[in-house]
mmCIF file of C-alpha atoms in Angstrom:
data_model
loop_
_atom_site.group_PDB
_atom_site.id
_atom_site.type_symbol
_atom_site.label_atom_id
_atom_site.label_comp_id
_atom_site.label_asym_id
_atom_site.label_seq_id
_atom_site.Cartn_x
_atom_site.Cartn_y
_atom_site.Cartn_z
ATOM 1 C CA MET A 3 41.971 86.809 56.718
ATOM 2 C CA ASP A 4 44.668 84.752 55.019
ATOM 3 C CA ASP A 5 47.034 87.669 55.559
ATOM 4 C CA LEU A 6 46.276 87.653 59.311
ATOM 5 C CA ARG A 7 46.860 83.919 59.480
ATOM 6 C CA GLN A 8 50.203 84.137 57.718
ATOM 7 C CA LYS A 9 51.277 87.205 59.697
ATOM 8 C CA TYR A 10 50.669 85.766 63.141
ATOM 9 C CA LEU A 11 51.766 82.212 62.432
ATOM 10 C CA GLU A 12 55.100 83.634 61.230
ATOM 11 C CA LEU A 13 55.377 85.880 64.312
ATOM 12 C CA VAL A 14 54.623 82.945 66.624
ATOM 13 C CA ALA A 15 57.146 80.730 64.890
ATOM 14 C CA GLY A 16 59.836 83.415 65.197
ATOM 15 C CA ALA A 17 59.203 84.266 68.898
ATOM 16 C CA ALA A 18 62.430 83.818 70.914
ATOM 17 C CA ASP A 19 60.970 83.902 74.431
ATOM 18 C CA GLU A 20 57.702 83.780 76.356
ATOM 19 C CA ALA A 21 57.525 87.555 76.810
ATOM 20 C CA THR A 22 57.552 88.072 73.039
ATOM 21 C CA LEU A 23 55.001 85.320 72.661
ATOM 22 C CA GLU A 24 52.671 87.055 75.125
ATOM 23 C CA ASP A 25 52.910 90.302 73.140
ATOM 24 C CA ILE A 26 51.954 88.427 69.955
ATOM 25 C CA ARG A 27 48.974 86.844 71.731
ATOM 26 C CA LEU A 28 47.692 90.243 72.802
ATOM 27 C CA GLN A 29 48.147 91.667 69.283
ATOM 28 C CA ALA A 30 46.315 88.758 67.706
ATOM 29 C CA VAL A 31 43.599 87.380 70.006
ATOM 30 C CA GLY A 32 43.594 89.779 72.959
ATOM 31 C CA LYS A 33 40.507 91.897 73.678
ATOM 32 C CA LYS A 34 41.889 94.621 71.451
ATOM 33 C CA GLY A 35 43.712 92.309 69.038
ATOM 34 C CA GLU A 36 43.214 92.219 65.310
ATOM 35 C CA VAL A 37 41.163 88.999 65.318
ATOM 36 C CA ALA A 38 38.909 90.346 68.085
ATOM 37 C CA LEU A 39 38.374 93.583 66.144
ATOM 38 C CA ALA A 40 37.559 91.584 63.011
ATOM 39 C CA MET A 41 34.960 89.560 64.927
ATOM 40 C CA ARG A 42 33.267 92.794 66.038
ATOM 41 C CA GLU A 43 32.725 93.642 62.387
ATOM 42 C CA LEU A 44 30.410 90.627 62.075
ATOM 43 C CA GLY A 45 27.589 92.711 63.544
ATOM 44 C CA LYS A 46 27.690 95.014 60.528
ATOM 45 C CA MET A 47 27.335 92.136 58.047
ATOM 46 C CA THR A 48 24.225 90.556 56.605
ATOM 47 C CA PRO A 49 23.144 87.186 58.058
ATOM 48 C CA GLU A 50 24.435 85.437 54.977
ATOM 49 C CA GLU A 51 27.862 87.091 55.305
ATOM 50 C CA ARG A 52 28.043 86.274 59.027
ATOM 51 C CA GLN A 53 27.360 82.603 58.277
ATOM 52 C CA VAL A 54 30.444 82.560 56.036
ATOM 53 C CA GLN A 55 32.848 84.862 57.914
ATOM 54 C CA GLY A 56 31.999 83.788 61.489
ATOM 55 C CA PRO A 57 33.297 80.183 61.247
ATOM 56 C CA LYS A 58 36.398 81.392 59.413
ATOM 57 C CA LEU A 59 37.269 83.892 62.181
ATOM 58 C CA ASN A 60 36.697 81.317 64.912
ATOM 59 C CA ALA A 61 38.874 78.820 63.053
ATOM 60 C CA LEU A 62 41.582 81.492 62.707
ATOM 61 C CA LYS A 63 41.402 82.295 66.425
ATOM 62 C CA ASP A 64 41.664 78.608 67.330
ATOM 63 C CA GLU A 65 44.579 78.103 64.942
ATOM 64 C CA ILE A 66 46.522 81.065 66.402
ATOM 65 C CA ASN A 67 45.829 79.919 69.999
ATOM 66 C CA ALA A 68 47.018 76.407 69.118
ATOM 67 C CA ALA A 69 50.190 77.813 67.562
ATOM 68 C CA LEU A 70 50.763 79.977 70.654
ATOM 69 C CA ALA A 71 50.377 76.962 73.006
ATOM 70 C CA ALA A 72 52.690 74.803 70.904
ATOM 71 C CA LYS A 73 55.341 77.514 70.779
ATOM 72 C CA LYS A 74 55.093 78.130 74.525
ATOM 73 C CA SER A 75 55.626 74.411 75.202
ATOM 74 C CA ALA A 76 58.567 74.337 72.812
ATOM 75 C CA LEU A 77 60.186 77.325 74.513
ATOM 76 C CA ALA A 78 59.757 75.658 77.950
ATOM 77 C CA ASP A 79 61.311 72.426 76.671
ATOM 78 C CA ALA A 80 64.250 74.342 75.209
ATOM 79 C CA ALA A 81 64.790 76.222 78.487
ATOM 80 C CA LEU A 82 64.754 72.945 80.436
ATOM 81 C CA ASP A 83 67.227 71.367 78.033
ATOM 82 C CA GLU A 84 69.541 74.342 78.410
ATOM 83 C CA ARG A 85 69.288 74.173 82.227
ATOM 84 C CA LEU A 86 70.010 70.455 82.244
ATOM 85 C CA ARG A 87 73.109 71.018 80.131
ATOM 86 C CA GLY A 88 74.374 73.625 82.606
ATOM 87 C CA GLU A 89 73.168 72.054 85.887
ATOM 88 C CA TRP A 90 73.868 68.348 85.483
ATOM 89 C CA LEU A 91 73.501 66.033 88.466
ATOM 90 C CA ASP A 92 75.693 63.011 89.103
ATOM 91 C CA VAL A 93 73.319 60.499 90.696
ATOM 92 C CA THR A 94 76.254 58.199 91.506
ATOM 93 C CA LEU A 95 77.664 60.637 94.082
ATOM 94 C CA PRO A 96 77.045 59.780 97.775
ATOM 95 C CA ALA A 97 74.277 61.643 99.558
ATOM 96 C CA ARG A 98 75.024 64.593 101.819
ATOM 97 C CA ASP A 99 75.844 63.718 105.403
ATOM 98 C CA ARG A 100 72.836 63.815 107.721
ATOM 99 C CA ARG A 101 73.208 65.518 111.064
ATOM 100 C CA VAL A 102 73.339 63.015 113.886
ATOM 101 C CA GLY A 103 72.692 63.304 117.590
ATOM 102 C CA THR A 104 75.537 63.273 120.056
ATOM 103 C CA ILE A 105 76.120 61.425 123.295
ATOM 104 C CA HIS A 106 77.152 63.738 126.096
ATOM 105 C CA PRO A 107 80.574 62.817 127.522
ATOM 106 C CA VAL A 108 79.099 62.296 130.996
ATOM 107 C CA SER A 109 76.538 59.828 129.628
ATOM 108 C CA GLN A 110 79.169 58.061 127.554
ATOM 109 C CA VAL A 111 81.630 57.713 130.442
ATOM 110 C CA THR A 112 78.816 56.442 132.661
ATOM 111 C CA GLU A 113 78.169 53.716 130.093
ATOM 112 C CA GLU A 114 81.870 52.897 129.867
ATOM 113 C CA VAL A 115 82.206 52.628 133.662
ATOM 114 C CA THR A 116 79.041 50.544 133.959
ATOM 115 C CA THR A 117 80.271 48.129 131.297
ATOM 116 C CA ILE A 118 83.658 47.693 132.960
ATOM 117 C CA PHE A 119 82.198 46.945 136.398
ATOM 118 C CA ALA A 120 79.523 44.706 134.886
ATOM 119 C CA ASP A 121 82.338 42.505 133.561
ATOM 120 C CA MET A 122 83.519 42.182 137.180
ATOM 121 C CA GLY A 123 80.101 41.117 138.415
ATOM 122 C CA PHE A 124 78.726 44.449 139.686
ATOM 123 C CA ALA A 125 75.034 45.175 139.151
ATOM 124 C CA VAL A 126 73.665 48.729 138.828
ATOM 125 C CA ALA A 127 71.590 50.080 141.718
ATOM 126 C CA GLU A 128 69.524 53.263 141.636
ATOM 127 C CA GLY A 129 67.847 55.475 144.208
ATOM 128 C CA PRO A 130 66.017 58.811 144.639
ATOM 129 C CA GLN A 131 67.814 62.107 144.133
ATOM 130 C CA ILE A 132 65.815 63.700 146.964
ATOM 131 C CA GLU A 133 66.892 61.810 150.078
ATOM 132 C CA ASP A 134 65.862 61.800 153.704
ATOM 133 C CA ASP A 135 68.298 62.690 156.458
ATOM 134 C CA PHE A 136 68.673 59.078 157.557
ATOM 135 C CA HIS A 137 69.775 57.553 154.260
ATOM 136 C CA ASN A 138 71.967 60.504 153.224
ATOM 137 C CA PHE A 139 73.713 61.048 156.571
ATOM 138 C CA ASP A 140 72.744 58.962 159.632
ATOM 139 C CA ALA A 141 72.960 55.531 158.022
ATOM 140 C CA LEU A 142 76.396 56.458 156.681
ATOM 141 C CA ASN A 143 77.776 57.283 160.131
ATOM 142 C CA ILE A 144 77.957 61.012 159.357
ATOM 143 C CA PRO A 145 77.589 62.864 162.675
ATOM 144 C CA PRO A 146 75.319 65.901 163.160
ATOM 145 C CA HIS A 147 78.283 68.303 163.385
ATOM 146 C CA HIS A 148 79.821 67.124 160.077
ATOM 147 C CA PRO A 149 80.303 69.998 157.521
ATOM 148 C CA ALA A 150 78.263 68.111 154.912
ATOM 149 C CA ARG A 151 75.190 68.578 157.100
ATOM 150 C CA GLN A 152 75.480 72.349 157.095
ATOM 151 C CA GLU A 153 73.388 74.515 154.787
ATOM 152 C CA HIS A 154 76.445 76.121 153.184
ATOM 153 C CA ASP A 155 77.483 72.692 151.822
ATOM 154 C CA THR A 156 74.163 70.919 151.171
ATOM 155 C CA PHE A 157 70.870 71.812 149.446
ATOM 156 C CA PHE A 158 68.079 71.270 151.992
ATOM 157 C CA MET A 159 64.468 71.053 150.802
ATOM 158 C CA HIS A 160 62.173 73.854 151.941
ATOM 159 C CA ARG A 161 59.859 73.092 154.855
ATOM 160 C CA ALA A 162 56.637 74.965 155.557
ATOM 161 C CA GLU A 163 56.285 76.453 159.007
ATOM 162 C CA GLY A 164 55.123 73.788 161.452
ATOM 163 C CA ASP A 165 56.308 70.878 159.260
ATOM 164 C CA ASN A 166 58.324 68.749 161.672
ATOM 165 C CA ARG A 167 59.155 65.858 159.379
ATOM 166 C CA PRO A 168 62.832 64.846 159.152
ATOM 167 C CA PRO A 169 64.855 67.033 156.750
ATOM 168 C CA HIS A 170 65.147 66.080 153.107
ATOM 169 C CA VAL A 171 68.091 67.047 150.904
ATOM 170 C CA LEU A 172 69.306 66.809 147.358
ATOM 171 C CA ARG A 173 71.593 63.832 147.846
ATOM 172 C CA THR A 174 75.220 64.792 148.337
ATOM 173 C CA HIS A 175 76.552 61.425 147.114
ATOM 174 C CA THR A 176 75.183 58.139 145.775
ATOM 175 C CA SER A 177 76.077 56.314 149.020
ATOM 176 C CA PRO A 178 72.385 56.311 150.089
ATOM 177 C CA VAL A 179 71.793 53.981 147.141
ATOM 178 C CA GLN A 180 74.174 51.493 148.772
ATOM 179 C CA ILE A 181 72.168 51.649 152.016
ATOM 180 C CA ARG A 182 68.891 51.073 150.187
ATOM 181 C CA ALA A 183 70.401 48.218 148.159
ATOM 182 C CA MET A 184 71.605 46.444 151.321
ATOM 183 C CA GLN A 185 68.257 47.010 153.041
ATOM 184 C CA LYS A 186 66.469 45.497 150.070
ATOM 185 C CA GLN A 187 68.873 42.691 149.110
ATOM 186 C CA GLY A 188 70.969 42.041 152.198
ATOM 187 C CA ALA A 189 74.337 40.297 151.843
ATOM 188 C CA PRO A 190 76.214 39.172 149.861
ATOM 189 C CA ILE A 191 75.942 42.056 147.424
ATOM 190 C CA ARG A 192 78.011 43.657 144.689
ATOM 191 C CA VAL A 193 76.648 46.859 143.139
ATOM 192 C CA ILE A 194 77.669 50.185 141.653
ATOM 193 C CA ALA A 195 75.543 53.314 142.023
ATOM 194 C CA PRO A 196 76.036 55.906 139.277
ATOM 195 C CA GLY A 197 73.999 59.089 139.267
ATOM 196 C CA ARG A 198 73.592 62.815 139.845
ATOM 197 C CA VAL A 199 74.560 64.381 143.151
ATOM 198 C CA TYR A 200 74.350 67.948 144.473
ATOM 199 C CA ARG A 201 76.604 70.158 146.588
ATOM 200 C CA SER A 202 76.744 73.905 147.104
ATOM 201 C CA ASP A 203 79.980 74.558 145.238
ATOM 202 C CA TYR A 204 80.972 76.083 141.903
ATOM 203 C CA ASP A 205 84.390 76.677 140.334
ATOM 204 C CA GLN A 206 86.695 75.182 137.667
ATOM 205 C CA THR A 207 86.658 71.728 139.312
ATOM 206 C CA HIS A 208 83.299 71.824 141.142
ATOM 207 C CA THR A 209 79.697 72.316 140.037
ATOM 208 C CA PRO A 210 76.466 72.373 142.097
ATOM 209 C CA MET A 211 75.260 69.298 140.212
ATOM 210 C CA PHE A 212 77.723 66.621 139.173
ATOM 211 C CA HIS A 213 77.932 62.856 138.723
ATOM 212 C CA GLN A 214 79.379 60.091 140.847
ATOM 213 C CA VAL A 215 79.711 56.355 140.701
ATOM 214 C CA GLU A 216 80.139 54.427 143.923
ATOM 215 C CA GLY A 217 80.852 50.747 144.346
ATOM 216 C CA LEU A 218 79.995 48.312 147.132
ATOM 217 C CA ALA A 219 81.009 44.682 147.619
ATOM 218 C CA ILE A 220 79.910 42.773 150.753
ATOM 219 C CA ASP A 221 80.777 39.129 151.486
ATOM 220 C CA ARG A 222 82.212 37.022 154.301
ATOM 221 C CA ASP A 223 85.934 37.386 153.597
ATOM 222 C CA ILE A 224 86.401 40.486 151.398
ATOM 223 C CA SER A 225 89.551 42.472 152.171
ATOM 224 C CA MET A 226 91.501 45.551 151.077
ATOM 225 C CA ALA A 227 93.373 43.276 148.669
ATOM 226 C CA ASN A 228 90.103 42.671 146.790
ATOM 227 C CA LEU A 229 89.517 46.410 146.715
ATOM 228 C CA LYS A 230 92.990 47.059 145.277
ATOM 229 C CA TRP A 231 92.573 44.421 142.560
ATOM 230 C CA THR A 232 89.137 45.779 141.593
ATOM 231 C CA LEU A 233 90.390 49.342 141.230
ATOM 232 C CA GLU A 234 93.492 48.282 139.300
ATOM 233 C CA GLU A 235 91.379 46.290 136.835
ATOM 234 C CA PHE A 236 89.026 49.231 136.428
ATOM 235 C CA CYS A 237 91.864 51.680 135.716
ATOM 236 C CA ARG A 238 93.442 49.327 133.168
ATOM 237 C CA ALA A 239 90.158 48.988 131.296
ATOM 238 C CA TYR A 240 89.037 52.609 131.536
ATOM 239 C CA PHE A 241 92.335 54.278 130.614
ATOM 240 C CA GLU A 242 93.141 51.461 128.158
ATOM 241 C CA VAL A 243 96.660 50.762 129.407
ATOM 242 C CA ASP A 244 98.395 47.519 130.384
ATOM 243 C CA GLU A 245 100.368 48.818 133.342
ATOM 244 C CA VAL A 246 98.700 50.541 136.290
ATOM 245 C CA GLU A 247 100.166 51.460 139.662
ATOM 246 C CA LEU A 248 97.936 52.684 142.486
ATOM 247 C CA ARG A 249 98.974 54.252 145.758
ATOM 248 C CA PHE A 250 96.708 54.059 148.814
ATOM 249 C CA ARG A 251 97.019 56.933 151.309
ATOM 250 C CA ALA A 252 95.419 56.751 154.732
ATOM 251 C CA SER A 253 92.458 59.103 155.019
ATOM 252 C CA HIS A 254 89.192 59.469 156.900
ATOM 253 C CA PHE A 255 85.617 58.957 155.729
ATOM 254 C CA PRO A 256 82.818 58.452 158.251
ATOM 255 C CA PHE A 257 81.420 55.473 156.349
ATOM 256 C CA THR A 258 84.636 53.435 155.922
ATOM 257 C CA GLU A 259 87.312 52.155 158.313
ATOM 258 C CA PRO A 260 90.094 51.972 157.347
ATOM 259 C CA SER A 261 89.776 54.646 154.655
ATOM 260 C CA ALA A 262 92.141 55.472 151.820
ATOM 261 C CA GLU A 263 92.554 58.033 149.076
ATOM 262 C CA VAL A 264 93.717 56.344 145.875
ATOM 263 C CA ASP A 265 96.377 57.900 143.652
ATOM 264 C CA LEU A 266 97.290 56.827 140.132
ATOM 265 C CA ARG A 267 100.873 56.913 138.834
ATOM 266 C CA CYS A 268 101.101 59.128 135.751
ATOM 267 C CA SER A 269 103.125 61.754 133.941
ATOM 268 C CA TRP A 270 102.363 65.081 132.288
ATOM 269 C CA GLU A 271 104.839 65.096 129.422
ATOM 270 C CA GLY A 272 104.255 67.987 127.057
ATOM 271 C CA GLY A 273 100.958 68.769 128.736
ATOM 272 C CA GLN A 274 99.646 65.285 127.962
ATOM 273 C CA LEU A 275 98.473 62.769 130.523
ATOM 274 C CA LYS A 276 100.113 59.341 130.377
ATOM 275 C CA VAL A 277 98.738 56.768 132.789
ATOM 276 C CA GLY A 278 100.880 54.055 134.351
ATOM 277 C CA GLN A 279 104.265 55.728 133.901
ATOM 278 C CA GLY A 280 106.246 58.689 135.194
ATOM 279 C CA ASP A 281 106.950 60.127 138.608
ATOM 280 C CA ASP A 282 103.701 62.007 139.254
ATOM 281 C CA TRP A 283 100.707 60.815 141.257
ATOM 282 C CA MET A 284 97.120 61.892 140.674
ATOM 283 C CA GLU A 285 94.273 61.390 143.143
ATOM 284 C CA ILE A 286 91.308 59.746 141.423
ATOM 285 C CA LEU A 287 88.976 58.379 144.134
ATOM 286 C CA GLY A 288 88.269 57.578 147.768
ATOM 287 C CA SER A 289 87.757 54.100 149.200
ATOM 288 C CA GLY A 290 87.890 51.861 152.250
ATOM 289 C CA MET A 291 86.331 48.987 154.160
ATOM 290 C CA VAL A 292 82.676 49.566 155.003
ATOM 291 C CA HIS A 293 82.278 50.784 158.587
ATOM 292 C CA PRO A 294 80.460 48.294 160.876
ATOM 293 C CA LYS A 295 77.958 51.007 161.855
ATOM 294 C CA VAL A 296 77.002 51.421 158.185
ATOM 295 C CA LEU A 297 76.365 47.694 157.877
ATOM 296 C CA GLU A 298 74.224 47.761 161.029
ATOM 297 C CA ALA A 299 72.181 50.712 159.753
ATOM 298 C CA ALA A 300 71.499 48.803 156.528
ATOM 299 C CA GLY A 301 70.406 45.654 158.405
ATOM 300 C CA VAL A 302 73.570 43.626 157.704
ATOM 301 C CA ASP A 303 75.299 41.843 160.590
ATOM 302 C CA PRO A 304 78.909 43.216 160.765
ATOM 303 C CA THR A 305 80.059 40.125 162.724
ATOM 304 C CA GLN A 306 79.221 37.935 159.728
ATOM 305 C CA TRP A 307 79.804 40.217 156.758
ATOM 306 C CA GLN A 308 82.387 42.754 155.627
ATOM 307 C CA GLY A 309 83.292 44.495 152.428
ATOM 308 C CA PHE A 310 84.686 47.507 150.628
ATOM 309 C CA ALA A 311 83.275 50.668 149.093
ATOM 310 C CA PHE A 312 84.685 53.296 146.769
ATOM 311 C CA GLY A 313 83.514 56.422 145.015
ATOM 312 C CA MET A 314 84.720 58.607 142.168
ATOM 313 C CA GLY A 315 83.473 61.557 140.141
ATOM 314 C CA ILE A 316 82.319 60.589 136.653
ATOM 315 C CA ASP A 317 82.873 64.152 135.444
ATOM 316 C CA ARG A 318 86.386 64.084 136.902
ATOM 317 C CA ILE A 319 87.491 60.862 135.199
ATOM 318 C CA ALA A 320 85.886 62.047 131.944
ATOM 319 C CA MET A 321 88.024 65.187 132.128
ATOM 320 C CA LEU A 322 91.131 63.078 132.716
ATOM 321 C CA LYS A 323 90.532 60.628 129.886
ATOM 322 C CA TYR A 324 89.390 63.116 127.249
ATOM 323 C CA GLY A 325 91.508 66.136 128.192
ATOM 324 C CA ILE A 326 88.657 68.472 129.118
ATOM 325 C CA PRO A 327 90.162 71.332 131.156
ATOM 326 C CA ASP A 328 87.112 72.861 132.863
ATOM 327 C CA LEU A 329 84.325 70.916 134.575
ATOM 328 C CA ARG A 330 81.835 73.681 133.822
ATOM 329 C CA ALA A 331 82.273 73.028 130.095
ATOM 330 C CA PHE A 332 80.119 69.892 130.498
ATOM 331 C CA PHE A 333 77.055 72.043 131.100
ATOM 332 C CA ASP A 334 77.415 75.297 129.154
ATOM 333 C CA SER A 335 78.871 74.319 125.765
ATOM 334 C CA ASP A 336 77.247 73.611 122.411
ATOM 335 C CA LEU A 337 77.416 70.674 120.020
ATOM 336 C CA ARG A 338 80.556 72.031 118.365
ATOM 337 C CA TRP A 339 82.343 71.453 121.682
ATOM 338 C CA LEU A 340 81.082 67.869 121.790
ATOM 339 C CA ARG A 341 82.221 67.228 118.244
ATOM 340 C CA HIS A 342 85.611 68.768 119.056
ATOM 341 C CA TYR A 343 86.138 66.099 121.700
ATOM 342 C CA GLY A 344 84.908 63.328 119.410
ATOM 343 C CA PHE A 345 81.563 62.517 121.031
ATOM 344 C CA SER A 346 78.907 61.375 118.573
ATOM 345 C CA ALA A 347 76.129 58.823 118.433
ATOM 346 C CA LEU A 348 77.193 55.178 118.621
ATOM 347 C CA ASP A 349 80.832 56.206 118.938
ATOM 348 C CA MET A 350 83.064 55.254 121.867
ATOM 349 C CA PRO A 351 86.183 57.422 121.513
ATOM 350 C CA THR A 352 89.406 56.368 123.197
ATOM 351 C CA MET A 353 92.538 58.177 124.268
ATOM 352 C CA ARG A 354 93.774 59.881 121.103
ATOM 353 C CA GLY A 355 97.292 61.198 120.939
ATOM 354 C CA GLY A 356 97.497 62.000 124.644
ATOM 355 C CA LEU A 357 95.390 64.356 126.727
ATOM 356 C CA SER A 358 95.714 67.962 127.744
ATOM 357 C CA ARG A 359 96.276 68.616 131.385
#
């Protein structure tokens, strides 16, 4: 028995890994191990012999099991020490960057525009995206034969057979919001109306759903000069330049009289847009003095009040400021595209190194 003790304690002490240690355990105290076989011999002994040999065998088994457990723990500690020496960790290093959400360029530009006009005293007005025929067309002096009222230009809501209610459409502009704001508030009033609009069109510069912001200012003595100053201040702030030159070209809109398209002086040097300098002109919005019939439709007396209105595409001015070449990219690109253009949470990027045309 002393020989077994010495044999297996030496084997356990010399084991180099857990696999070897498991083999030793099976040889010593497994079901077919030497200690187990020795304990089976107790049945052949006299009661007196069993009283002497039984406790000794149990003590031997316990001693070998204890040695096995101690060696296994020692091997695990040695393996951990070796791993720590080879896989050290510098806890003073900064943590890995966490992925952050991104602000879509349309949402960001909407916030920029809203902030700029808020500084000039314009409140934000909102309205439904499904509009009735009156607010979307009639109240804005748009005649029945106007192309915008045709199905190939406008999304009309489906009507069941026998439903004779006035037509409803996906709004084609945010001008109906101006009508509702005047009906609710009256005059004087100064609001902008940003939001989604819908038209049946799709190409590099047009999408069926896009975004507009329209402005309205009504008071007793507002003139085109006030309109010009407002748009110049907006362009200075939005494009972040000191010098801005606008050109007003006579045009026609049913809801304004007189009406004007507004061009911005710029240049395209090296494929980069530079605002406020050069010999090129770029159309950026439409504007004019609110037509008296529009004021009447909104419940405002045109003999006492007058004002201006303007409208521009948010997607369009976002493309100009951030050099985005295709309007459709706003709606079918992934986050890598957003990161490429510098849009990320709580970040307000500015014109960086010029813009691509």
